Amino acid sequence: MNETADDHMRAGRYGDALLAYQAAWSERQDELDETQQIWLLLSIAKAAVRLGDFEEAFETLVVLPEHYADSGIVVGNPLFHLLVGLSYHGLKEDPDGATDNFARALICGGPELFSGEDPAHLRRMKEILRPPAELGTWTGYEGCSRDLLNQATGYLREWITERIGSPPPFAPPGDK
């Protein structure tokens, strides 16, 4: 969708990536279908989180449930919940909101999604939440809605693949 911004993310130039994603949003929002809009907004939020601009990330993430709740992509999306949790944590304003969203990220996406993040987030969720009854452990748990990550594009698709260890598509829960 935006190769220049994705290249900036891969190179760790998060400020440049954020500006490029935001420019793509401003210039092409009306040309994009709903799914592309959602993933571009998630890309903006991801770049903002990596830059440490948690206010920008949070403001971007708030748009998703307000305008795209019926898309079938946002509610229960583990990446969305991880980014909201990271934003709340970075803003230091709503620890319950951070906990709630980290819990949703774990339940929806599994522990691998937390790879590369502050290990305290996953450790705390494992202390609060019991593992799935069918496994008795969080190890090997693949989440209940990883399939919502299937339409990720560019850098986000690569990032998800790196974290989870396999590329999308992921099977819906009933198809495993």
PDB file of C-alpha atoms in Angstrom:
ATOM      1  CA  MET A   1       0.000   0.000   0.000  1.00  0.00           C
ATOM      2  CA  ASN A   2       2.790   2.397   0.899  1.00  0.00           C
ATOM      3  CA  GLU A   3       6.179   0.901   0.121  1.00  0.00           C
ATOM      4  CA  THR A   4       8.140   4.028   1.121  1.00  0.00           C
ATOM      5  CA  ALA A   5       6.604   4.091   4.602  1.00  0.00           C
ATOM      6  CA  ASP A   6       7.091   0.327   4.948  1.00  0.00           C
ATOM      7  CA  ASP A   7      10.767   0.744   3.983  1.00  0.00           C
ATOM      8  CA  HIS A   8      11.148   3.412   6.680  1.00  0.00           C
ATOM      9  CA  MET A   9       9.637   1.028   9.255  1.00  0.00           C
ATOM     10  CA  ARG A  10      11.999  -1.780   8.219  1.00  0.00           C
ATOM     11  CA  ALA A  11      14.948   0.628   8.606  1.00  0.00           C
ATOM     12  CA  GLY A  12      13.782   1.872  12.013  1.00  0.00           C
ATOM     13  CA  ARG A  13      13.035   5.372  10.738  1.00  0.00           C
ATOM     14  CA  TYR A  14       9.725   5.550  12.577  1.00  0.00           C
ATOM     15  CA  GLY A  15       9.269   9.317  12.290  1.00  0.00           C
ATOM     16  CA  ASP A  16       9.693   9.171   8.516  1.00  0.00           C
ATOM     17  CA  ALA A  17       7.374   6.168   8.361  1.00  0.00           C
ATOM     18  CA  LEU A  18       4.709   7.942  10.393  1.00  0.00           C
ATOM     19  CA  LEU A  19       4.850  10.991   8.131  1.00  0.00           C
ATOM     20  CA  ALA A  20       4.665   8.812   4.995  1.00  0.00           C
ATOM     21  CA  TYR A  21       1.712   6.775   6.299  1.00  0.00           C
ATOM     22  CA  GLN A  22      -0.082   9.960   7.347  1.00  0.00           C
ATOM     23  CA  ALA A  23       0.534  11.479   3.917  1.00  0.00           C
ATOM     24  CA  ALA A  24      -0.873   8.352   2.273  1.00  0.00           C
ATOM     25  CA  TRP A  25      -3.955   8.660   4.482  1.00  0.00           C
ATOM     26  CA  SER A  26      -4.430  12.315   3.604  1.00  0.00           C
ATOM     27  CA  GLU A  27      -3.841  11.833  -0.109  1.00  0.00           C
ATOM     28  CA  ARG A  28      -5.494   8.470  -0.786  1.00  0.00           C
ATOM     29  CA  GLN A  29      -8.032   7.752   1.949  1.00  0.00           C
ATOM     30  CA  ASP A  30     -10.992   8.111  -0.414  1.00  0.00           C
ATOM     31  CA  GLU A  31      -9.396   5.793  -2.991  1.00  0.00           C
ATOM     32  CA  LEU A  32      -8.929   2.954  -0.490  1.00  0.00           C
ATOM     33  CA  ASP A  33     -11.514   0.342   0.344  1.00  0.00           C
ATOM     34  CA  GLU A  34     -12.518  -0.191   3.960  1.00  0.00           C
ATOM     35  CA  THR A  35      -9.995  -2.978   4.578  1.00  0.00           C
ATOM     36  CA  GLN A  36      -7.130  -0.912   3.168  1.00  0.00           C
ATOM     37  CA  GLN A  37      -8.174   2.052   5.299  1.00  0.00           C
ATOM     38  CA  ILE A  38      -8.133  -0.081   8.442  1.00  0.00           C
ATOM     39  CA  TRP A  39      -4.675  -1.491   7.756  1.00  0.00           C
ATOM     40  CA  LEU A  40      -3.308   1.939   6.891  1.00  0.00           C
ATOM     41  CA  LEU A  41      -4.636   3.296  10.196  1.00  0.00           C
ATOM     42  CA  LEU A  42      -3.050   0.350  12.019  1.00  0.00           C
ATOM     43  CA  SER A  43       0.220   1.140  10.208  1.00  0.00           C
ATOM     44  CA  ILE A  44       0.007   4.756  11.366  1.00  0.00           C
ATOM     45  CA  ALA A  45      -0.601   3.612  14.943  1.00  0.00           C
ATOM     46  CA  LYS A  46       2.254   1.084  14.807  1.00  0.00           C
ATOM     47  CA  ALA A  47       4.687   3.734  13.544  1.00  0.00           C
ATOM     48  CA  ALA A  48       3.521   6.177  16.229  1.00  0.00           C
ATOM     49  CA  VAL A  49       3.967   3.565  18.986  1.00  0.00           C
ATOM     50  CA  ARG A  50       7.479   2.741  17.773  1.00  0.00           C
ATOM     51  CA  LEU A  51       8.278   6.455  17.649  1.00  0.00           C
ATOM     52  CA  GLY A  52       6.992   6.847  21.208  1.00  0.00           C
ATOM     53  CA  ASP A  53       4.198   9.194  20.125  1.00  0.00           C
ATOM     54  CA  PHE A  54       1.530   7.413  22.147  1.00  0.00           C
ATOM     55  CA  GLU A  55      -0.925  10.282  21.862  1.00  0.00           C
ATOM     56  CA  GLU A  56      -0.867  10.069  18.053  1.00  0.00           C
ATOM     57  CA  ALA A  57      -1.164   6.296  18.206  1.00  0.00           C
ATOM     58  CA  PHE A  58      -4.122   6.466  20.569  1.00  0.00           C
ATOM     59  CA  GLU A  59      -5.900   9.164  18.548  1.00  0.00           C
ATOM     60  CA  THR A  60      -5.501   7.012  15.432  1.00  0.00           C
ATOM     61  CA  LEU A  61      -6.670   3.843  17.169  1.00  0.00           C
ATOM     62  CA  VAL A  62      -9.811   5.524  18.547  1.00  0.00           C
ATOM     63  CA  VAL A  63     -10.980   6.054  14.958  1.00  0.00           C
ATOM     64  CA  LEU A  64     -11.094   2.316  14.274  1.00  0.00           C
ATOM     65  CA  PRO A  65     -13.941   1.215  16.565  1.00  0.00           C
ATOM     66  CA  GLU A  66     -15.775   4.494  15.959  1.00  0.00           C
ATOM     67  CA  HIS A  67     -15.847   4.138  12.169  1.00  0.00           C
ATOM     68  CA  TYR A  68     -15.001   0.512  11.368  1.00  0.00           C
ATOM     69  CA  ALA A  69     -16.619  -1.561  14.132  1.00  0.00           C
ATOM     70  CA  ASP A  70     -18.852  -3.363  11.628  1.00  0.00           C
ATOM     71  CA  SER A  71     -15.960  -4.293   9.332  1.00  0.00           C
ATOM     72  CA  GLY A  72     -15.269  -7.621  11.009  1.00  0.00           C
ATOM     73  CA  ILE A  73     -11.593  -6.672  11.228  1.00  0.00           C
ATOM     74  CA  VAL A  74     -11.245  -4.389  14.252  1.00  0.00           C
ATOM     75  CA  VAL A  75     -13.162  -5.943  17.146  1.00  0.00           C
ATOM     76  CA  GLY A  76     -11.048  -8.819  18.452  1.00  0.00           C
ATOM     77  CA  ASN A  77      -8.082  -7.987  16.204  1.00  0.00           C
ATOM     78  CA  PRO A  78      -5.040  -8.927  18.326  1.00  0.00           C
ATOM     79  CA  LEU A  79      -2.807  -6.289  16.724  1.00  0.00           C
ATOM     80  CA  PHE A  80      -5.372  -3.575  17.372  1.00  0.00           C
ATOM     81  CA  HIS A  81      -5.622  -4.575  21.038  1.00  0.00           C
ATOM     82  CA  LEU A  82      -1.844  -4.835  21.435  1.00  0.00           C
ATOM     83  CA  LEU A  83      -1.380  -1.340  20.009  1.00  0.00           C
ATOM     84  CA  VAL A  84      -4.142   0.088  22.215  1.00  0.00           C
ATOM     85  CA  GLY A  85      -2.525  -1.546  25.253  1.00  0.00           C
ATOM     86  CA  LEU A  86       0.896  -0.158  24.322  1.00  0.00           C
ATOM     87  CA  SER A  87      -0.622   3.285  23.785  1.00  0.00           C
ATOM     88  CA  TYR A  88      -2.397   3.278  27.141  1.00  0.00           C
ATOM     89  CA  HIS A  89       0.790   2.076  28.808  1.00  0.00           C
ATOM     90  CA  GLY A  90       2.855   4.770  27.078  1.00  0.00           C
ATOM     91  CA  LEU A  91       0.387   7.490  28.029  1.00  0.00           C
ATOM     92  CA  LYS A  92       0.379   6.294  31.672  1.00  0.00           C
ATOM     93  CA  GLU A  93      -3.237   7.439  31.957  1.00  0.00           C
ATOM     94  CA  ASP A  94      -5.389   4.306  32.105  1.00  0.00           C
ATOM     95  CA  PRO A  95      -3.700   1.219  33.556  1.00  0.00           C
ATOM     96  CA  ASP A  96      -7.005  -0.687  33.481  1.00  0.00           C
ATOM     97  CA  GLY A  97      -7.377   0.116  29.767  1.00  0.00           C
ATOM     98  CA  ALA A  98      -3.851  -1.160  29.142  1.00  0.00           C
ATOM     99  CA  THR A  99      -4.529  -4.358  31.088  1.00  0.00           C
ATOM    100  CA  ASP A 100      -7.839  -4.942  29.320  1.00  0.00           C
ATOM    101  CA  ASN A 101      -6.295  -4.534  25.877  1.00  0.00           C
ATOM    102  CA  PHE A 102      -3.186  -6.592  26.645  1.00  0.00           C
ATOM    103  CA  ALA A 103      -5.510  -9.354  27.876  1.00  0.00           C
ATOM    104  CA  ARG A 104      -7.513  -9.135  24.647  1.00  0.00           C
ATOM    105  CA  ALA A 105      -4.291  -9.219  22.596  1.00  0.00           C
ATOM    106  CA  LEU A 106      -3.192 -12.395  24.395  1.00  0.00           C
ATOM    107  CA  ILE A 107      -6.576 -14.094  24.163  1.00  0.00           C
ATOM    108  CA  CYS A 108      -7.085 -13.112  20.517  1.00  0.00           C
ATOM    109  CA  GLY A 109      -3.542 -13.552  19.218  1.00  0.00           C
ATOM    110  CA  GLY A 110      -1.585 -15.762  21.576  1.00  0.00           C
ATOM    111  CA  PRO A 111       1.631 -15.075  23.467  1.00  0.00           C
ATOM    112  CA  GLU A 112       3.830 -14.876  20.342  1.00  0.00           C
ATOM    113  CA  LEU A 113       2.255 -11.537  19.479  1.00  0.00           C
ATOM    114  CA  PHE A 114       4.080 -10.060  22.492  1.00  0.00           C
ATOM    115  CA  SER A 115       7.485 -11.125  21.169  1.00  0.00           C
ATOM    116  CA  GLY A 116       9.800  -8.134  21.103  1.00  0.00           C
ATOM    117  CA  GLU A 117       7.633  -6.096  23.475  1.00  0.00           C
ATOM    118  CA  ASP A 118       8.395  -5.376  27.110  1.00  0.00           C
ATOM    119  CA  PRO A 119       8.191  -8.883  28.655  1.00  0.00           C
ATOM    120  CA  ALA A 120       6.429  -7.417  31.695  1.00  0.00           C
ATOM    121  CA  HIS A 121       3.237  -7.010  29.640  1.00  0.00           C
ATOM    122  CA  LEU A 122       2.949 -10.705  28.801  1.00  0.00           C
ATOM    123  CA  ARG A 123       4.173 -11.804  32.222  1.00  0.00           C
ATOM    124  CA  ARG A 124       1.442  -9.742  33.892  1.00  0.00           C
ATOM    125  CA  MET A 125      -1.255 -11.140  31.604  1.00  0.00           C
ATOM    126  CA  LYS A 126      -0.125 -14.681  32.383  1.00  0.00           C
ATOM    127  CA  GLU A 127      -0.427 -13.864  36.100  1.00  0.00           C
ATOM    128  CA  ILE A 128      -3.941 -12.460  35.681  1.00  0.00           C
ATOM    129  CA  LEU A 129      -5.432 -14.848  33.134  1.00  0.00           C
ATOM    130  CA  ARG A 130      -5.709 -18.597  33.364  1.00  0.00           C
ATOM    131  CA  PRO A 131      -4.440 -20.441  30.292  1.00  0.00           C
ATOM    132  CA  PRO A 132      -6.937 -22.005  27.917  1.00  0.00           C
ATOM    133  CA  ALA A 133      -8.526 -25.064  29.520  1.00  0.00           C
ATOM    134  CA  GLU A 134      -7.953 -27.263  26.461  1.00  0.00           C
ATOM    135  CA  LEU A 135      -4.176 -26.722  26.710  1.00  0.00           C
ATOM    136  CA  GLY A 136      -3.616 -25.969  30.384  1.00  0.00           C
ATOM    137  CA  THR A 137      -0.803 -23.637  29.316  1.00  0.00           C
ATOM    138  CA  TRP A 138      -0.283 -20.549  27.194  1.00  0.00           C
ATOM    139  CA  THR A 139       2.482 -22.346  25.286  1.00  0.00           C
ATOM    140  CA  GLY A 140       1.196 -23.302  21.864  1.00  0.00           C
ATOM    141  CA  TYR A 141      -1.973 -21.245  22.217  1.00  0.00           C
ATOM    142  CA  GLU A 142      -2.715 -19.573  18.883  1.00  0.00           C
ATOM    143  CA  GLY A 143      -5.407 -17.150  19.937  1.00  0.00           C
ATOM    144  CA  CYS A 144      -9.084 -17.121  19.115  1.00  0.00           C
ATOM    145  CA  SER A 145      -9.003 -14.595  16.280  1.00  0.00           C
ATOM    146  CA  ARG A 146      -5.640 -14.603  14.542  1.00  0.00           C
ATOM    147  CA  ASP A 147      -7.575 -14.888  11.308  1.00  0.00           C
ATOM    148  CA  LEU A 148      -8.388 -11.161  11.678  1.00  0.00           C
ATOM    149  CA  LEU A 149      -4.718 -10.547  10.831  1.00  0.00           C
ATOM    150  CA  ASN A 150      -5.013 -12.244   7.428  1.00  0.00           C
ATOM    151  CA  GLN A 151      -5.479  -9.066   5.407  1.00  0.00           C
ATOM    152  CA  ALA A 152      -2.451  -7.277   6.838  1.00  0.00           C
ATOM    153  CA  THR A 153      -0.204  -5.762   4.210  1.00  0.00           C
ATOM    154  CA  GLY A 154       3.395  -4.615   3.812  1.00  0.00           C
ATOM    155  CA  TYR A 155       5.421  -4.057   6.937  1.00  0.00           C
ATOM    156  CA  LEU A 156       2.600  -5.124   9.262  1.00  0.00           C
ATOM    157  CA  ARG A 157       2.272  -8.472   7.487  1.00  0.00           C
ATOM    158  CA  GLU A 158       6.034  -9.003   7.839  1.00  0.00           C
ATOM    159  CA  TRP A 159       5.945  -7.945  11.488  1.00  0.00           C
ATOM    160  CA  ILE A 160       3.090 -10.368  12.245  1.00  0.00           C
ATOM    161  CA  THR A 161       4.912 -13.177  10.436  1.00  0.00           C
ATOM    162  CA  GLU A 162       8.077 -12.498  12.429  1.00  0.00           C
ATOM    163  CA  ARG A 163       6.214 -12.462  15.741  1.00  0.00           C
ATOM    164  CA  ILE A 164       4.010 -15.482  15.170  1.00  0.00           C
ATOM    165  CA  GLY A 165       6.547 -17.500  13.209  1.00  0.00           C
ATOM    166  CA  SER A 166       4.348 -18.145  10.195  1.00  0.00           C
ATOM    167  CA  PRO A 167       2.723 -15.899   7.621  1.00  0.00           C
ATOM    168  CA  PRO A 168      -0.976 -15.295   7.232  1.00  0.00           C
ATOM    169  CA  PRO A 169      -3.425 -16.683   6.369  1.00  0.00           C
ATOM    170  CA  PHE A 170      -4.381 -18.052   9.743  1.00  0.00           C
ATOM    171  CA  ALA A 171      -7.355 -20.366  10.030  1.00  0.00           C
ATOM    172  CA  PRO A 172     -10.500 -19.246  11.824  1.00  0.00           C
ATOM    173  CA  PRO A 173     -10.897 -20.913  15.252  1.00  0.00           C
ATOM    174  CA  GLY A 174     -13.370 -23.564  14.069  1.00  0.00           C
ATOM    175  CA  ASP A 175     -11.203 -24.587  11.112  1.00  0.00           C
ATOM    176  CA  LYS A 176      -8.062 -25.638  12.996  1.00  0.00           C
TER     177      LYS A 176
END
